[in-house]
Amino acid sequence: MSTTLKFTALLLALSLCRGLRHDYIDNYIDNYIDEVTEEEAELVAQPSKYGSLWPLPQKVQLSEVSFKLTSSSFRIVDAKDSTAGPSCSLLQDAYRRYYEYMFGIAKRQQLNKGRRTGPSELTELQVWITSPDSECDSYPSLTSDESYELSVNQPYAVLKAPKVWGALHGLETFSQLVYEDEYGAKSINSTTISDFPRFAHRGILLDSSRHFLPIKVILANLETMAMNKINVFHWHIVDDQSFPYLSRTFPQLSQQGAYHPYTHVYTPADVKMVIEFARLRGIRVIPEFDTPGHTQSWGKGQPDLLTPCYSGSKPSGTFGPVNPILNTTYDFMSQFFKEISAVFPDAYVHLGGDEVDFTCWKSNPDIQKFMDQQGFGQDYSKLESFYIQKLLDIVTTTEKGYTIWQEVFDNGVKLKPDTLIHVWKGNQQQYQNEMANVTSSGYRTLLSTPWYLNRISYGQDWQGHYKADPQDFKGTEAQKKLVIGGEACLWGEYVDATNLTPRLWPRASAVAERLWSAKDVTDINDAFSRLSVHRCRMVDRGIPAEPLFSSYCPHEYKGI
Amino acid sequence: MSTTLKFTALLLALSLCRGLRHDYIDNYIDNYIDEVTEEEAELVAQPSKYGSLWPLPQKVQLSEVSFKLTSSSFRIVDAKDSTAGPSCSLLQDAYRRYYEYMFGIAKRQQLNKGRRTGPSELTELQVWITSPDSECDSYPSLTSDESYELSVNQPYAVLKAPKVWGALHGLETFSQLVYEDEYGAKSINSTTISDFPRFAHRGILLDSSRHFLPIKVILANLETMAMNKINVFHWHIVDDQSFPYLSRTFPQLSQQGAYHPYTHVYTPADVKMVIEFARLRGIRVIPEFDTPGHTQSWGKGQPDLLTPCYSGSKPSGTFGPVNPILNTTYDFMSQFFKEISAVFPDAYVHLGGDEVDFTCWKSNPDIQKFMDQQGFGQDYSKLESFYIQKLLDIVTTTEKGYTIWQEVFDNGVKLKPDTLIHVWKGNQQQYQNEMANVTSSGYRTLLSTPWYLNRISYGQDWQGHYKADPQDFKGTEAQKKLVIGGEACLWGEYVDATNLTPRLWPRASAVAERLWSAKDVTDINDAFSRLSVHRCRMVDRGIPAEPLFSSYCPHEYKGI
């Protein structure tokens, strides 16, 4: 290699943008168009008039007038009348984070206050929290106001939001508006945006039981959720395979049930860190402790919790679902969920309730006797309901709301009116019928069926995820309003720290736009264009989001 | 988090093995068995009697007698009579590499020569190259002797190999025999192994055109190929989408045809580094420069190379395959392949020849005139053959052998007898027929059809890759001998640095065993057991190989 050439390459690399260039978008699309001839891909993409905004805001007005930003002068500051001041570390942290996304870490020290600003320069983004309570020190919730208004104009841009949650989203949007012009100068066009989410609950389920997920992986994905305006981390923390949650009340659960009692557990400090990291990004953490099925790992540290299965007239040595006929079971659950309700601040906990296998219950003579006493006959779903109703009563005393998988509703368990029913089963017609049934019974619902991202196939499957709409079912307007959102699920059988992040992103971004943007945002070509560049932005921010199709990013991922 | 607990966890983590423990294997399998009840997986795995050996050697004799190894005393040394001495840096580098794999980097400085060795301690692995020419400074080739014999016994282990290539494989095997006992002590059992590959050509195709692959990613995958005894890196370096190969003779090809002329190219120094890194691991680098199709990117930097397509009577502005009717085309190819034959030392080059689209040729009046002159009528495959035969003549003058995709054979192009035909099309029956046809015509062949690893599906698809056998077709023994191996292909439309490595490994490991081990090594349960642990070993060595199924590794991958 010629030394001269290498040096030149280095200089060029340093001068390349960290954000977006319009000519980069053009190149990207040109390359894509070259390919479609060969590959017969369905999409014909052109640079979107909305640049790389993702998810697309509700109202966007862009002008041709552009301003420059310099890392030495540009600042993100609290507006004079903002109800969140310098003591709001949630916002202060976010200012730093977005400054670094926009200008890179290396340049931070160069802040130059004395410099005269140029004529077409944008020097400030003023962040103005307008509500008396900024909620800076609160947790986000299902009813949080996430709206914001962004106005980019000289001499400064203004981001107005009733609460900090909207401000966080607005900062992300602002950073997405910044691009590099043909000379590499950071630029932004005069823009007015008014934005709010279509659905209040926009979640991602990660499963830390089939494979343990190191904290670092969870935090990186929370970071990425924020880039996609996802606001719920559904933490499927335990399951049959392992129990990594370190319970203060029942430490034996992870001592015996985790893959390893020290290296494969989430300590109370770990959990606290995840919750705070998420809060600082406007993300709720909803833990799932799924019972009475999916509990093999619970049984290792809690004797008598699971039903002993019988082989003929003798215990076989294996165990089935939680034993619903013992008082000790409910004593345990009371104490356990008391702890959970204290550890996890969110108003909701996910109680699971899916896929209860009756085989073991059927084999057990004590269970049969109990069934007789209760008059359940041979209907084991009545026993399941018996258990779930007692569990729901227990959780109700902790003053948490609860989410349950659809089977609990399907089996006719009596539910509180504010229960969230999580739909995950069936094909399109079946889940649409289920959404119709759940909402016609007056319950609020969440959809996941079309968004099982653990299921993979060759090609651009994000398009299918993008096209699914949670309100596409037969029902009244009132029913549609009971759909509070959805979740992309990445079950853990085939993913761990080695492959989780690229498998999730940008596929989950497709779900993120569906849940945030207006219902009529459905142009798949426009989405391809914006998502391609959004994906490169995630890569540039250090997230190994996988490619949509043949292409390149100005800055390729550096990992292996 | 309690400080005490954290400290304990740290101590435990430090004392955990970096290699394998038998009780770890047991735990792994126990966990797996717990799951199969729930998941109805097909496999019922038990710890393999062959531990974690992958690919399985041809002959293995294991005894119960175990020895200890200590990082302070254990050494890998040249045997007294070895024909490769301290000046053979290929082996010296390998000794260091495998020492680090076995003991970890941190402990290297503790080498303690004065220490008295314990009674059941193994202190040396002596590496004995027996052939007069060790081939230490040569390149591996299709005819390289890769065999080795390994004898682990007190007071030292001996690795005998005719050439360095076998020694490299033997070092990998030795490192796979080391495990940690229940107290964390590095141990190895008395063992005798005699080993050689079933097929001489065991390759992996990576595609750096659809997405540019940073050098770091290529090197990491070469490292992993060595862990799996893969000996060919088929570098599909250019294609329609981009031309990242920086040609000294025709620098405009990458200047114009790469995604970016500085950040997305392989310089001569890069290519040299890849070739040497591969050589040090016994891996051949076979570049593919596919023509006359798949050449859109070539046309950007080489005017008149591609056929101008016509729309009616006028050039449409788009281009088709290489223009086969111009003398300038063959002048260019002569110069280009002269360079390629000098840059790439391997005796073979892959010339592609697949998927030639005739549409553009048909549209061009000059081509039509040429077809008439040659008496080709409307049979454009004759024109394709005309081009390919001229190209093969050109490459023959560079004294390289060549590999071509099956279409060239299918279209009846005249081929040298030593041409390798690369089979990639069709379903099982079709590719088996093709293998039969190719070999009955006396040509040697490589199989890839069942190993298109870019195609993904949900679940354990490695099992399908594992079951395919390149000699399963109707033919004589002589025909079977013409099968020299196969290649796993990872085409680049949907992979880049963000996701390539976990998508390739351990799926490609399944192909590696099929191509190395004896034909009757087909026990899928035993394979699952060994491969699960082999995968954790790759993770432990820093390679993000994805999981086969719900499970854990003692050391999880640390990346995001």
Tab-separated table of N, CA and C in Angstrom, chain B residues 55 146 169 201-205 221-222 224-234 278 281-284 486-488 505 508-509 511-513 515-516:
chain	number	residue	atom	x	y	z
B	55	PRO	N	-14.153	-30.374	13.555
B	55	PRO	CA	-14.813	-31.576	13.048
B	55	PRO	C	-14.167	-32.835	13.638
B	146	GLU	N	-2.533	-32.595	4.499
B	146	GLU	CA	-3.072	-31.967	5.710
B	146	GLU	C	-3.166	-32.962	6.865
B	169	HIS	N	-3.639	-28.132	11.814
B	169	HIS	CA	-4.884	-28.820	12.177
B	169	HIS	C	-4.714	-29.566	13.498
B	201	HIS	N	-10.873	-29.879	-0.729
B	201	HIS	CA	-11.324	-28.494	-0.921
B	201	HIS	C	-12.526	-28.238	-0.006
B	202	ARG	N	-12.295	-27.469	1.058
B	202	ARG	CA	-13.345	-27.198	2.047
B	202	ARG	C	-13.421	-25.685	2.201
B	203	GLY	N	-14.394	-25.097	1.514
B	203	GLY	CA	-14.347	-23.648	1.376
B	203	GLY	C	-15.524	-22.880	1.949
B	204	ILE	N	-15.295	-21.587	2.081
B	204	ILE	CA	-16.356	-20.645	2.424
B	204	ILE	C	-16.275	-19.473	1.463
B	205	LEU	N	-17.430	-19.148	0.861
B	205	LEU	CA	-17.506	-17.989	-0.022
B	205	LEU	C	-18.039	-16.805	0.757
B	221	ASN	N	-13.018	-13.948	10.307
B	221	ASN	CA	-13.627	-15.144	9.742
B	221	ASN	C	-12.584	-16.147	9.251
B	222	LEU	N	-11.439	-15.670	8.804
B	222	LEU	CA	-10.341	-16.593	8.492
B	222	LEU	C	-9.908	-17.318	9.763
B	224	THR	N	-11.709	-17.991	12.262
B	224	THR	CA	-12.739	-18.968	12.602
B	224	THR	C	-12.728	-20.150	11.643
B	225	MET	N	-12.428	-19.889	10.387
B	225	MET	CA	-12.290	-21.004	9.433
B	225	MET	C	-11.234	-21.979	9.938
B	226	ALA	N	-10.107	-21.446	10.419
B	226	ALA	CA	-9.034	-22.323	10.916
B	226	ALA	C	-9.530	-23.167	12.087
B	227	MET	N	-10.378	-22.596	12.941
B	227	MET	CA	-10.916	-23.355	14.074
B	227	MET	C	-11.790	-24.514	13.595
B	228	ASN	N	-12.246	-24.436	12.350
B	228	ASN	CA	-13.137	-25.448	11.786
B	228	ASN	C	-12.481	-26.258	10.666
B	229	LYS	N	-11.164	-26.096	10.514
B	229	LYS	CA	-10.391	-26.812	9.508
B	229	LYS	C	-10.891	-26.570	8.085
B	230	ILE	N	-11.480	-25.412	7.872
B	230	ILE	CA	-11.819	-24.956	6.518
B	230	ILE	C	-10.523	-24.471	5.873
B	231	ASN	N	-10.274	-24.859	4.621
B	231	ASN	CA	-8.985	-24.495	4.033
B	231	ASN	C	-9.056	-23.657	2.757
B	232	VAL	N	-10.240	-23.181	2.401
B	232	VAL	CA	-10.353	-22.308	1.229
B	232	VAL	C	-11.242	-21.108	1.551
B	233	PHE	N	-10.712	-19.931	1.318
B	233	PHE	CA	-11.528	-18.711	1.353
B	233	PHE	C	-11.784	-18.321	-0.097
B	234	HIS	N	-13.013	-18.562	-0.539
B	234	HIS	CA	-13.437	-18.170	-1.886
B	234	HIS	C	-13.918	-16.724	-1.772
B	278	ALA	N	-4.251	-15.734	5.908
B	278	ALA	CA	-4.854	-17.022	5.554
B	278	ALA	C	-3.786	-18.116	5.468
B	281	ARG	N	-2.675	-19.787	8.469
B	281	ARG	CA	-3.689	-20.683	9.029
B	281	ARG	C	-4.019	-21.827	8.077
B	282	GLY	N	-3.199	-22.011	7.071
B	282	GLY	CA	-3.407	-23.121	6.140
B	282	GLY	C	-4.580	-22.931	5.205
B	283	ILE	N	-4.927	-21.683	4.940
B	283	ILE	CA	-6.113	-21.399	4.119
B	283	ILE	C	-5.696	-20.787	2.785
B	284	ARG	N	-6.232	-21.350	1.726
B	284	ARG	CA	-6.012	-20.797	0.380
B	284	ARG	C	-6.995	-19.651	0.145
B	486	GLY	N	-16.426	-29.008	-1.331
B	486	GLY	CA	-17.570	-28.123	-1.435
B	486	GLY	C	-17.288	-26.806	-0.752
B	487	GLU	N	-18.271	-25.933	-0.866
B	487	GLU	CA	-18.136	-24.618	-0.243
B	487	GLU	C	-19.475	-24.175	0.331
B	488	ALA	N	-19.413	-23.604	1.521
B	488	ALA	CA	-20.567	-22.895	2.076
B	488	ALA	C	-20.525	-21.472	1.537
B	505	TRP	N	-21.469	-18.573	11.561
B	505	TRP	CA	-21.030	-19.547	12.548
B	505	TRP	C	-22.066	-19.718	13.615
B	508	ALA	N	-21.795	-22.732	9.378
B	508	ALA	CA	-20.764	-23.230	8.466
B	508	ALA	C	-19.957	-24.364	9.097
B	509	SER	N	-19.970	-24.444	10.409
B	509	SER	CA	-19.259	-25.543	11.073
B	509	SER	C	-19.866	-26.885	10.668
B	511	VAL	N	-21.034	-27.663	7.768
B	511	VAL	CA	-20.442	-27.993	6.474
B	511	VAL	C	-18.988	-28.435	6.661
B	512	ALA	N	-18.303	-27.769	7.589
B	512	ALA	CA	-16.892	-28.094	7.832
B	512	ALA	C	-16.724	-29.546	8.255
B	513	GLU	N	-17.614	-30.018	9.123
B	513	GLU	CA	-17.500	-31.425	9.545
B	513	GLU	C	-17.855	-32.366	8.405
B	515	LEU	N	-17.296	-32.006	5.372
B	515	LEU	CA	-16.224	-32.059	4.375
B	515	LEU	C	-14.921	-32.616	4.924
B	516	TRP	N	-14.779	-32.594	6.255
B	516	TRP	CA	-13.537	-33.122	6.845
B	516	TRP	C	-13.693	-34.568	7.312
